[in-house]
Short mmCIF file of C-alpha atoms in Angstrom, two decimals:
data_model
loop_
_atom_site.label_atom_id
_atom_site.label_comp_id
_atom_site.label_asym_id
_atom_site.label_seq_id
_atom_site.Cartn_x
_atom_site.Cartn_y
_atom_site.Cartn_z
CA UNK P 167 -0.04 0.02 0.03
CA UNK P 168 1.14 3.38 -0.92
CA UNK P 169 1.95 5.79 1.89
CA UNK P 170 3.38 9.14 1.70
CA UNK P 171 4.45 10.53 5.06
CA UNK P 172 5.39 14.15 5.30
CA UNK P 173 6.86 14.98 8.65
CA UNK P 174 5.48 17.77 10.81
CA UNK P 175 7.51 20.83 10.23
CA UNK P 176 8.09 21.77 13.77
CA UNK P 177 8.67 18.57 15.67
CA UNK P 178 10.34 19.17 19.04
CA UNK P 179 13.93 18.88 18.11
CA UNK P 180 16.88 17.56 19.95
CA UNK P 181 19.77 20.02 19.93
CA UNK P 182 21.39 19.73 16.47
CA UNK P 183 25.15 19.17 16.15
CA UNK P 184 25.70 22.34 14.14
CA UNK P 185 28.22 23.35 11.54
CA UNK P 186 30.95 25.88 12.36
CA UNK P 187 31.79 27.67 9.17
CA UNK P 188 35.28 28.74 8.66
CA UNK P 189 36.07 31.88 10.59
CA UNK P 190 36.76 35.03 8.61
CA UNK P 191 40.43 35.49 8.10
CA UNK P 192 40.55 38.60 10.19
CA UNK P 193 44.29 38.98 9.86
CA UNK P 194 44.05 38.97 6.14
CA UNK P 195 41.24 41.40 6.16
CA UNK P 196 43.25 43.70 8.42
CA UNK P 197 46.27 43.49 6.30
CA UNK P 198 44.12 44.21 3.23
CA UNK P 199 42.60 47.19 4.82
CA UNK P 200 46.06 48.41 6.02
CA UNK P 201 47.53 47.93 2.47
CA UNK P 202 44.56 49.87 0.97
CA UNK P 203 45.07 52.66 3.42
CA UNK P 204 48.72 52.81 2.72
CA UNK P 205 47.99 52.95 -0.99
CA UNK P 206 45.45 55.66 -0.55
CA UNK P 207 47.88 57.71 1.59
CA UNK P 208 50.66 57.23 -0.89
CA UNK P 209 48.47 58.34 -3.79
CA UNK P 210 47.43 61.45 -1.83
CA UNK P 211 51.01 62.27 -0.99
CA UNK P 212 52.08 61.83 -4.55
CA UNK P 213 49.44 63.90 -6.13
CA UNK P 214 49.73 66.55 -3.36
CA UNK P 215 53.48 66.80 -4.31
CA UNK P 216 52.60 67.02 -7.97
CA UNK P 217 50.33 69.88 -7.37
CA UNK P 218 52.89 71.98 -5.34
CA UNK P 219 52.37 75.10 -7.50
CA UNK P 220 53.57 78.38 -6.34
CA UNK P 221 52.91 81.93 -7.32
CA UNK P 222 55.22 83.64 -9.86
CA UNK P 223 55.18 87.04 -11.57
CA UNK P 224 53.89 87.17 -15.16
CA UNK P 225 53.73 89.97 -17.68
CA UNK P 226 50.17 90.69 -18.86
CA UNK P 227 50.98 92.95 -21.77
CA UNK P 228 54.01 93.69 -23.87
CA UNK P 229 56.54 95.97 -22.19
CA UNK P 230 59.16 97.80 -24.30
CA UNK P 231 62.67 98.04 -23.12
CA UNK P 232 63.19 100.98 -20.99
CA UNK P 233 59.58 101.26 -19.85
CA UNK P 234 59.05 101.78 -16.19
CA UNK P 235 57.12 98.90 -14.72
CA UNK P 236 53.60 99.65 -13.40
CA UNK P 237 51.19 97.46 -11.48
CA UNK P 238 48.92 96.86 -14.49
CA UNK P 239 51.85 95.25 -16.45
CA UNK P 240 52.27 92.44 -14.06
CA UNK P 241 50.21 89.81 -12.11
CA UNK P 242 50.98 86.62 -10.14
CA UNK P 243 50.06 83.19 -11.60
CA UNK P 244 50.47 79.75 -9.93
CA UNK P 245 53.03 77.73 -11.68
CA UNK P 246 54.47 74.30 -11.05
CA UNK P 247 58.07 74.48 -12.26
CA UNK P 248 61.31 72.98 -11.18
CA UNK P 249 63.18 74.83 -8.43
CA UNK P 250 65.94 75.67 -10.91
CA UNK P 251 63.60 77.66 -13.17
CA UNK P 252 64.38 81.33 -12.95
CA UNK P 253 61.16 83.09 -11.84
CA UNK P 254 60.24 85.85 -9.38
CA UNK P 255 58.09 84.83 -6.47
CA UNK P 256 54.57 86.41 -6.50
CA UNK P 257 55.24 87.82 -3.08
CA UNK P 258 57.84 90.08 -4.62
CA UNK P 259 55.61 91.64 -7.22
CA UNK P 260 55.26 94.84 -5.34
CA UNK P 261 58.98 95.35 -5.23
CA UNK P 262 59.08 95.33 -9.05
CA UNK P 263 56.88 98.37 -9.46
CA UNK P 264 58.94 101.33 -10.50
CA UNK P 265 61.81 99.27 -11.89
CA UNK P 266 62.64 99.46 -15.67
CA UNK P 267 62.53 96.88 -18.33
CA UNK P 268 66.01 96.13 -19.62
CA UNK P 269 64.64 94.16 -22.44
CA UNK P 270 61.35 93.76 -24.28
CA UNK P 271 58.94 91.82 -22.09
CA UNK P 272 56.53 89.68 -24.01
CA UNK P 273 52.98 89.41 -22.78
CA UNK P 274 52.30 86.06 -21.05
CA UNK P 275 55.93 85.32 -20.23
CA UNK P 276 57.22 85.00 -16.63
CA UNK P 277 59.53 87.80 -15.46
CA UNK P 278 63.12 87.26 -14.37
CA UNK P 279 65.14 89.66 -12.33
CA UNK P 280 67.68 89.81 -15.05
CA UNK P 281 65.10 91.41 -17.34
CA UNK P 282 64.61 94.39 -14.96
CA UNK P 283 66.83 97.07 -13.57
CA UNK P 284 66.42 99.81 -11.02
CA UNK P 285 67.59 102.72 -13.14
CA UNK P 286 66.36 104.00 -16.50
CA UNK P 287 68.10 102.69 -19.59
CA UNK P 288 69.03 106.31 -20.38
CA UNK P 289 70.83 107.58 -17.32
CA UNK P 290 72.03 111.04 -16.63
CA UNK P 291 74.87 112.08 -19.05
CA UNK P 292 73.79 109.50 -21.61
CA UNK P 293 71.65 109.48 -24.66
CA UNK P 294 70.11 107.01 -26.88
CA UNK P 295 70.45 107.31 -30.65
CA UNK P 296 68.65 105.20 -33.09
CA UNK P 297 69.90 104.68 -36.64
CA UNK P 298 69.52 102.29 -39.52
CA UNK P 299 72.02 99.89 -40.81
CA UNK P 300 71.91 97.25 -43.53
CA UNK P 301 71.10 93.95 -42.00
CA UNK P 302 74.17 92.56 -43.74
CA UNK P 303 76.35 95.02 -41.85
CA UNK P 304 74.97 94.03 -38.39
CA UNK P 305 77.30 91.67 -36.60
CA UNK P 306 75.93 88.41 -35.48
CA UNK P 307 75.38 88.45 -31.73
CA UNK P 308 74.03 92.00 -31.34
CA UNK P 309 71.49 91.97 -28.58
CA UNK P 310 70.35 94.09 -25.67
CA UNK P 311 72.90 95.56 -23.40
CA UNK P 312 75.99 94.36 -25.34
CA UNK P 313 78.75 96.81 -25.75
CA UNK P 314 79.27 98.08 -29.30
CA UNK P 315 81.46 100.57 -31.09
CA UNK P 316 79.93 102.81 -33.59
CA UNK P 317 82.39 103.65 -36.43
CA UNK P 318 81.47 106.66 -38.64
CA UNK P 319 83.54 106.18 -41.83
CA UNK P 320 85.67 109.29 -43.05
CA UNK P 321 84.55 111.16 -46.09
CA UNK P 322 86.63 109.80 -48.97
CA UNK P 323 86.94 113.16 -50.57
CA UNK P 324 88.62 114.67 -47.48
CA UNK P 325 92.00 113.08 -46.89
CA UNK P 326 92.35 114.85 -43.48
CA UNK P 327 89.18 113.37 -42.04
CA UNK P 328 89.53 110.17 -40.03
CA UNK P 329 86.85 107.66 -38.97
CA UNK P 330 85.05 108.43 -35.73
CA UNK P 331 84.59 105.76 -33.07
CA UNK P 332 81.94 106.06 -30.40
CA UNK P 333 81.51 103.31 -27.73
CA UNK P 334 78.02 102.62 -26.52
CA UNK P 335 75.60 99.84 -25.46
CA UNK P 336 72.65 98.43 -27.38
CA UNK P 337 69.38 99.40 -25.75
CA UNK P 338 66.89 97.23 -27.64
CA UNK P 339 67.08 94.29 -29.75
CA UNK P 340 67.56 95.37 -33.46
CA UNK P 341 64.19 95.37 -35.30
CA UNK P 342 63.36 95.59 -38.91
CA UNK P 343 63.13 99.13 -40.01
CA UNK P 344 59.96 100.58 -41.31
CA UNK P 345 61.70 102.79 -43.93
CA UNK P 346 63.31 100.15 -46.07
CA UNK P 347 63.69 96.54 -46.84
CA UNK P 348 66.77 94.86 -45.55
CA UNK P 349 67.54 97.47 -42.99
CA UNK P 350 67.52 97.17 -39.22
CA UNK P 351 66.84 99.82 -36.69
CA UNK P 352 69.41 99.79 -33.76
CA UNK P 353 69.15 101.99 -30.62
CA UNK P 354 72.33 102.53 -28.85
CA UNK P 355 73.00 104.22 -25.57
CA UNK P 356 76.06 106.45 -25.64
CA UNK P 357 77.65 109.42 -24.01
CA UNK P 358 75.71 112.55 -24.22
CA UNK P 359 78.60 114.42 -25.88
CA UNK P 360 78.72 111.86 -28.74
CA UNK P 361 75.10 111.82 -29.42
CA UNK P 362 75.10 114.60 -31.95
CA UNK P 363 77.86 113.15 -34.00
CA UNK P 364 76.21 109.78 -34.05
CA UNK P 365 72.74 111.10 -34.87
CA UNK P 366 74.09 113.30 -37.72
CA UNK P 367 76.08 110.60 -39.42
CA UNK P 368 74.86 109.41 -42.79
CA UNK P 369 76.42 105.98 -42.40
CA UNK P 370 77.25 104.07 -39.20
CA UNK P 371 78.87 100.81 -38.93
CA UNK P 372 78.49 98.62 -35.80
CA UNK P 373 81.33 96.78 -34.27
CA UNK P 374 80.61 94.28 -31.59
CA UNK P 375 82.83 94.48 -28.51
CA UNK P 376 83.83 91.93 -26.05
CA UNK P 377 80.95 91.67 -23.54
CA UNK P 378 81.55 93.60 -20.33
CA UNK P 379 79.56 94.18 -17.18
CA UNK P 380 76.55 96.41 -17.66
CA UNK P 381 76.63 99.32 -15.20
CA UNK P 382 72.89 99.55 -15.25
CA UNK P 383 72.67 95.96 -14.07
CA UNK P 384 74.64 96.57 -10.98
CA UNK P 385 73.06 94.84 -7.98
CA UNK P 386 71.05 92.45 -10.11
CA UNK P 387 73.46 89.68 -9.83
CA UNK P 388 75.13 89.79 -13.24
CA UNK L 1260 21.04 2.88 13.15
CA UNK L 1261 24.40 2.37 11.67
CA UNK L 1262 24.54 3.41 8.09
CA UNK L 1263 22.34 6.01 6.41
CA UNK L 1264 22.98 5.87 2.61
CA UNK L 1265 22.52 9.17 0.84
CA UNK L 1266 22.13 8.86 -2.93
CA UNK L 1267 21.13 11.07 -5.87
CA UNK L 1268 21.73 14.72 -6.54
CA UNK L 1269 23.60 17.13 -4.28
CA UNK L 1270 24.46 14.21 -1.91
CA UNK L 1271 27.69 15.70 -0.44
CA UNK L 1272 25.87 18.85 0.64
CA UNK L 1273 22.98 16.97 1.89
CA UNK L 1274 25.24 14.55 3.88
CA UNK L 1275 27.02 17.44 5.49
CA UNK L 1276 23.71 19.06 6.25
CA UNK L 1277 22.46 15.79 7.84
CA UNK L 1278 25.61 15.56 9.95
CA UNK L 1279 25.24 19.18 11.01
CA UNK L 1280 21.69 18.70 12.11
CA UNK L 1281 22.19 15.25 13.59
CA UNK L 1282 20.83 15.10 17.19
CA UNK L 1283 23.70 16.14 19.51
CA UNK L 1284 23.29 13.02 21.81
CA UNK L 1285 24.16 10.78 18.92
CA UNK L 1286 27.45 10.60 16.98
CA UNK L 1287 27.50 10.82 13.29
CA UNK L 1288 30.33 10.45 10.83
CA UNK L 1289 30.14 11.32 7.13
CA UNK L 1290 31.64 8.68 4.88
CA UNK L 1291 32.39 9.76 1.43
CA UNK L 1292 31.53 6.78 -0.88
CA UNK L 1293 31.29 8.48 -4.26
CA UNK L 1294 32.82 6.39 -6.97
CA UNK L 1295 33.59 9.57 -9.03
CA UNK L 1296 35.98 10.90 -6.43
CA UNK L 1297 36.04 12.70 -3.12
CA UNK L 1298 35.72 16.33 -2.45
CA UNK L 1299 35.19 16.50 1.34
CA UNK L 1300 38.78 16.99 2.37
CA UNK L 1301 39.06 20.02 0.04
CA UNK L 1302 35.68 21.35 1.17
CA UNK L 1303 36.41 21.01 4.82
CA UNK L 1304 39.91 22.34 4.65
CA UNK L 1305 41.83 19.16 5.79
CA UNK L 1306 44.67 17.22 4.17
CA UNK L 1307 43.68 14.51 1.60
CA UNK L 1308 45.19 11.83 3.67
CA UNK L 1309 44.29 9.69 5.52
CA UNK L 1310 41.40 8.72 3.30
CA UNK L 1311 39.28 5.60 2.60
CA UNK L 1312 42.33 4.27 0.80
CA UNK L 1313 44.34 4.45 3.91
CA UNK L 1314 41.82 2.56 5.91
CA UNK L 1315 41.38 -0.25 3.37
CA UNK L 1316 45.14 -0.50 3.07
CA UNK L 1317 45.05 -1.37 6.74
CA UNK L 1318 42.29 -3.77 6.45
CA UNK L 1319 44.27 -6.49 8.27
CA UNK L 1320 43.94 -4.27 11.42
CA UNK L 1321 40.22 -4.06 11.26
CA UNK L 1322 39.70 -7.59 12.62
CA UNK L 1323 36.35 -9.33 12.52
CA UNK L 1324 34.45 -7.39 15.15
CA UNK L 1325 32.80 -3.98 14.72
CA UNK L 1326 34.41 -2.70 17.88
CA UNK L 1327 37.85 -3.62 16.74
CA UNK L 1328 37.24 -2.18 13.28
CA UNK L 1329 35.90 1.03 14.73
CA UNK L 1330 38.77 1.46 17.20
CA UNK L 1331 41.10 1.26 14.09
CA UNK L 1332 39.00 3.42 11.88
CA UNK L 1333 38.29 6.21 14.33
CA UNK L 1334 42.05 7.09 14.52
CA UNK L 1335 41.67 7.92 10.79
CA UNK L 1336 38.44 9.84 11.00
CA UNK L 1337 39.05 13.48 10.17
CA UNK L 1338 37.86 16.21 12.55
CA UNK L 1339 37.15 19.32 10.38
CA UNK L 1340 37.33 22.79 11.85
CA UNK L 1341 33.62 23.01 11.18
CA UNK L 1342 33.08 20.15 13.71
CA UNK L 1343 32.16 17.66 11.07
CA UNK L 1344 33.71 14.16 11.47
CA UNK L 1345 34.33 12.38 8.18
CA UNK L 1346 36.12 9.79 6.15
CA UNK L 1347 37.19 11.23 2.80
CA UNK L 1348 37.24 9.25 -0.44
CA UNK L 1349 40.37 9.59 -2.60
CA UNK L 1350 40.11 12.59 -4.92
CA UNK L 1351 40.58 10.71 -8.15
CA UNK L 1352 37.82 8.52 -9.46
CA UNK L 1353 39.93 5.50 -10.21
CA UNK L 1354 41.43 5.47 -6.76
CA UNK L 1355 38.04 6.11 -5.12
CA UNK L 1356 36.43 3.26 -7.11
CA UNK L 1357 39.06 0.87 -6.00
CA UNK L 1358 38.93 1.92 -2.37
CA UNK L 1359 35.09 1.52 -2.23
CA UNK L 1360 35.27 -1.91 -3.93
CA UNK L 1361 37.75 -2.96 -1.34
CA UNK L 1362 35.83 -1.42 1.54
CA UNK L 1363 32.62 -3.08 0.34
CA UNK L 1364 33.88 -6.48 1.32
CA UNK L 1365 35.93 -5.52 4.43
CA UNK L 1366 35.20 -2.19 6.10
CA UNK L 1367 31.49 -1.47 5.22
CA UNK L 1368 30.04 -4.75 6.67
CA UNK L 1369 31.69 -4.03 9.97
CA UNK L 1370 30.57 -0.46 10.11
CA UNK L 1371 27.02 -1.52 9.36
CA UNK L 1372 26.91 -3.21 12.75
CA UNK L 1373 27.76 -0.23 14.78
CA UNK L 1374 25.17 1.38 16.95
CA UNK L 1375 27.31 4.43 17.32
CA UNK L 1376 28.33 6.38 15.52
CA UNK L 1377 25.87 6.59 12.63
CA UNK L 1378 27.70 6.53 9.33
CA UNK L 1379 26.17 8.93 6.83
CA UNK L 1380 27.34 7.61 3.52
CA UNK L 1381 27.60 9.93 0.61
CA UNK L 1382 27.07 7.61 -2.39
CA UNK L 1383 26.70 10.31 -4.95
CA UNK L 1384 24.59 9.84 -8.12
CA UNK L 1385 23.38 6.39 -9.11
CA UNK L 1386 21.33 5.06 -11.95
CA UNK L 1387 19.71 1.70 -11.75
CA UNK L 1388 21.43 0.59 -14.93
CA UNK L 1389 24.70 0.40 -12.86
CA UNK L 1390 25.74 -2.23 -10.38
CA UNK L 1391 24.29 -1.28 -6.97
CA UNK L 1392 26.83 -0.23 -4.31
CA UNK L 1393 27.09 -2.71 -1.44
CA UNK L 1394 26.05 0.13 0.90
CA UNK L 1395 22.49 -0.09 -0.27
CA UNK L 1396 22.22 -3.61 1.13
CA UNK L 1397 24.08 -2.60 4.25
CA UNK L 1398 22.26 0.59 5.01
CA UNK L 1399 19.54 0.79 7.67
CA UNK L 1400 18.01 3.84 5.97
CA UNK L 1401 18.32 5.37 2.60
CA UNK L 1402 17.83 8.93 1.65
CA UNK L 1403 17.27 9.76 -1.97
CA UNK L 1404 18.17 13.37 -2.95
CA UNK L 1405 16.48 14.81 -5.96
CA UNK L 1406 16.94 18.32 -7.16
CA UNK L 1407 14.09 19.45 -9.28
CA UNK L 1408 14.96 20.90 -12.68
CA UNK L 1409 13.28 24.26 -12.53
CA UNK L 1410 13.94 25.03 -16.19
CA UNK L 1411 10.76 23.58 -17.40
CA UNK L 1412 8.02 21.01 -16.35
CA UNK L 1413 9.18 18.79 -19.23
CA UNK L 1414 12.74 18.78 -18.17
CA UNK L 1415 11.61 18.04 -14.51
CA UNK L 1416 9.29 15.27 -15.52
CA UNK L 1417 11.86 13.13 -17.32
CA UNK L 1418 14.10 13.37 -14.27
CA UNK L 1419 11.21 12.42 -12.02
CA UNK L 1420 10.66 9.36 -14.29
CA UNK L 1421 14.17 8.29 -13.48
CA UNK L 1422 13.63 9.11 -9.80
CA UNK L 1423 10.64 6.86 -9.67
CA UNK L 1424 12.64 4.13 -11.31
CA UNK L 1425 15.36 4.56 -8.57
CA UNK L 1426 12.76 4.65 -5.76
CA UNK L 1427 11.20 1.42 -6.91
CA UNK L 1428 14.54 -0.09 -7.09
CA UNK L 1429 15.55 0.97 -3.59
CA UNK L 1430 12.34 -0.12 -1.96
CA UNK L 1431 13.50 -3.68 -2.67
CA UNK L 1432 16.01 -3.28 0.03
CA UNK L 1433 13.36 -3.15 2.65
CA UNK L 1434 14.66 -0.27 4.65
CA UNK L 1435 13.06 3.17 5.36
CA UNK L 1436 13.30 5.25 2.40
CA UNK L 1437 13.19 9.08 2.53
CA UNK L 1438 13.05 11.32 -0.57
CA UNK L 1439 14.57 14.63 -0.02
CA UNK L 1440 13.12 16.83 -2.73
CA UNK L 1441 15.34 19.83 -3.27
CA UNK L 1442 13.20 22.77 -4.62
CA UNK L 1443 9.45 23.11 -4.78
CA UNK L 1444 9.24 24.00 -8.39
CA UNK L 1445 7.84 23.06 -10.89
CA UNK L 1446 6.15 20.35 -8.82
CA UNK L 1447 4.93 20.33 -5.25
CA UNK L 1448 6.46 17.75 -3.05
CA UNK L 1449 3.22 16.05 -2.32
CA UNK L 1450 2.52 15.87 -6.02
CA UNK L 1451 5.86 14.31 -6.57
CA UNK L 1452 5.19 11.87 -3.78
CA UNK L 1453 1.96 10.68 -5.22
CA UNK L 1454 3.70 10.28 -8.57
CA UNK L 1455 6.53 8.15 -6.96
CA UNK L 1456 4.21 5.84 -5.18
CA UNK L 1457 1.74 5.48 -8.04
CA UNK L 1458 3.54 2.62 -9.59
CA UNK L 1459 3.70 0.24 -6.65
CA UNK L 1460 3.53 -0.37 -2.94
CA UNK L 1461 6.27 1.90 -2.15
CA UNK L 1462 6.44 3.42 1.30
CA UNK L 1463 8.34 6.53 1.42
CA UNK L 1464 8.76 9.72 3.33
CA UNK L 1465 8.81 12.84 1.40
CA UNK L 1466 10.97 15.63 2.83
CA UNK L 1467 11.30 18.94 0.95
CA UNK L 1468 14.55 20.77 1.11
CA UNK L 1469 15.03 24.38 -0.08
CA UNK L 1470 17.41 25.47 -2.78
CA UNK L 1471 19.98 27.32 -0.61
CA UNK L 1472 23.05 28.10 -2.59
CA UNK L 1473 24.56 30.05 0.24
CA UNK L 1474 24.49 27.14 2.69
CA UNK L 1475 25.84 24.88 0.00
CA UNK L 1476 28.68 27.30 -0.60
CA UNK L 1477 29.47 27.46 3.09
CA UNK L 1478 29.60 23.59 3.16
CA UNK L 1479 31.93 23.75 0.17
CA UNK L 1480 34.32 26.04 2.11
CA UNK L 1481 33.02 29.60 1.56
CA UNK L 1482 33.96 31.89 4.37
CA UNK L 1483 32.41 35.10 5.63
CA UNK L 1484 29.10 33.58 6.97
CA UNK L 1485 28.88 33.47 10.74
CA UNK L 1486 27.65 30.47 12.63
CA UNK L 1487 24.60 32.39 13.87
CA UNK L 1488 23.65 33.42 10.37
CA UNK L 1489 24.24 29.89 8.91
CA UNK L 1490 21.87 28.58 11.65
CA UNK L 1491 19.10 30.78 10.30
CA UNK L 1492 19.55 29.70 6.68
CA UNK L 1493 16.71 27.54 5.28
CA UNK L 1494 18.74 24.47 4.32
CA UNK L 1495 20.24 24.14 7.74
CA UNK L 1496 16.84 24.30 9.39
CA UNK L 1497 15.16 21.90 6.92
CA UNK L 1498 18.12 19.50 7.03
CA UNK L 1499 17.92 19.44 10.82
CA UNK L 1500 14.39 18.36 10.58
CA UNK L 1501 15.36 15.72 8.07
CA UNK L 1502 18.17 14.52 10.29
CA UNK L 1503 15.80 14.21 13.26
CA UNK L 1504 13.25 12.31 11.13
CA UNK L 1505 15.97 9.96 9.81
CA UNK L 1506 17.62 9.48 13.25
CA UNK L 1507 14.35 8.83 14.86
CA UNK L 1508 13.27 6.19 12.28
CA UNK L 1509 12.77 2.80 13.76
CA UNK L 1510 15.85 1.24 12.11
CA UNK L 1511 18.11 -1.44 13.17
CA UNK L 1512 21.34 -2.70 11.63
CA UNK L 1513 20.75 -4.81 8.64
CA UNK L 1514 21.73 -7.93 10.47
CA UNK L 1515 20.62 -10.16 7.58
CA UNK L 1516 23.70 -9.18 5.77
CA UNK L 1517 26.15 -9.32 8.54
CA UNK L 1518 25.32 -12.51 10.47
CA UNK L 1519 28.63 -14.03 9.50
CA UNK L 1520 30.53 -11.16 11.14
CA UNK L 1521 29.31 -11.56 14.63
CA UNK L 1522 26.91 -9.74 16.79
CA UNK L 1523 26.65 -5.95 17.06
CA UNK L 1524 28.59 -4.06 19.67
#
């Protein structure tokens, strides 16, 4: 005879033996958490170091050589550069106001102390004379603040006349002249007494001299 | 009761669940008797040796009395950290098959005479087309595990046909037969029970078990589930009820098969 017997679901039980599952590996969990924390801390340290930017002084518009620095010409920007990069700290911006640009400062570039000086390019007793020379007659290496010698050739028709030499220092980087193709405009600072001779000369040749310390850069570390 | 044979689907998990739910005043040892190879040592985190092969290799020390045999065997019974006591089968199927063949004529008849502990034998899957394991004839109770195929009624039905064939075959051994039906879909356990007994005078006990993958995973070695949480999971609760039902069954050692080995302890 067929008989299906389904047990009552809640018979009074004896105490079962039980099964003790494997314990959580707490040491491994702790080690994992510690490693995770170390990894997170390491990442934070690395990325914090990568983001160690500091303020530096930047030019916000073009400044011609010789211009006095005003507050609207400069600002501070956060830059992340190697310690060997030559910049001026942002905290020193106020000390730059009133100084003079030794060279042309291009908008957007960072300012260096060597690009500024405390005195005007044209100091007392000096004058700046601009003249044109053929680009082919301009020695290679002419740049700002290098010493040059201006030579005014003698008139060939006058045997008694001798060439005139005037020492000076280039003020600005030679630029293409607006008056003719192939000519360069050069501005040279020279003694006030020689200014008229140089300014009235029809033809001036430029001789590049051995570089010498720039008196206007005194105290700037050059 | 001496040997409870567990056969069918998910037998290793069910055997462990039975051992876990076995009444505490009785001792139970899981015997892995699966010809396809053993998994218990790995599941329970113990070395693979000693195994059933170790025991049968020392069959000369078993003697002819159950007490002598058990005193030898119990030194090789493994105590898992979970509290489960077990005898593992060799991992590889060929070694496991050889060890079971040898144990069928030496060890198992002696274990069948024991009053304590109860041996919960995990036989694994079996089809009536194969030669029956000797444990069927030595068992004092048989638990048939069947996991319903929830994919479709058709898929479940063909498996139930084979289950009915197995049940009819096992009733011939004349011992209490319990069908542990895992899952209640697509067919209700009562419906399945009526189907299984429709073909003949089979007397079976139907016992539903839930599909509980988490408990099965814990038995297979998963960590991270506390003992308290495990005790609340459905398979543990239902398996405890099944264990109580099997343990309380009026079963005695199958003396008809062991007369030649001497009286029970």
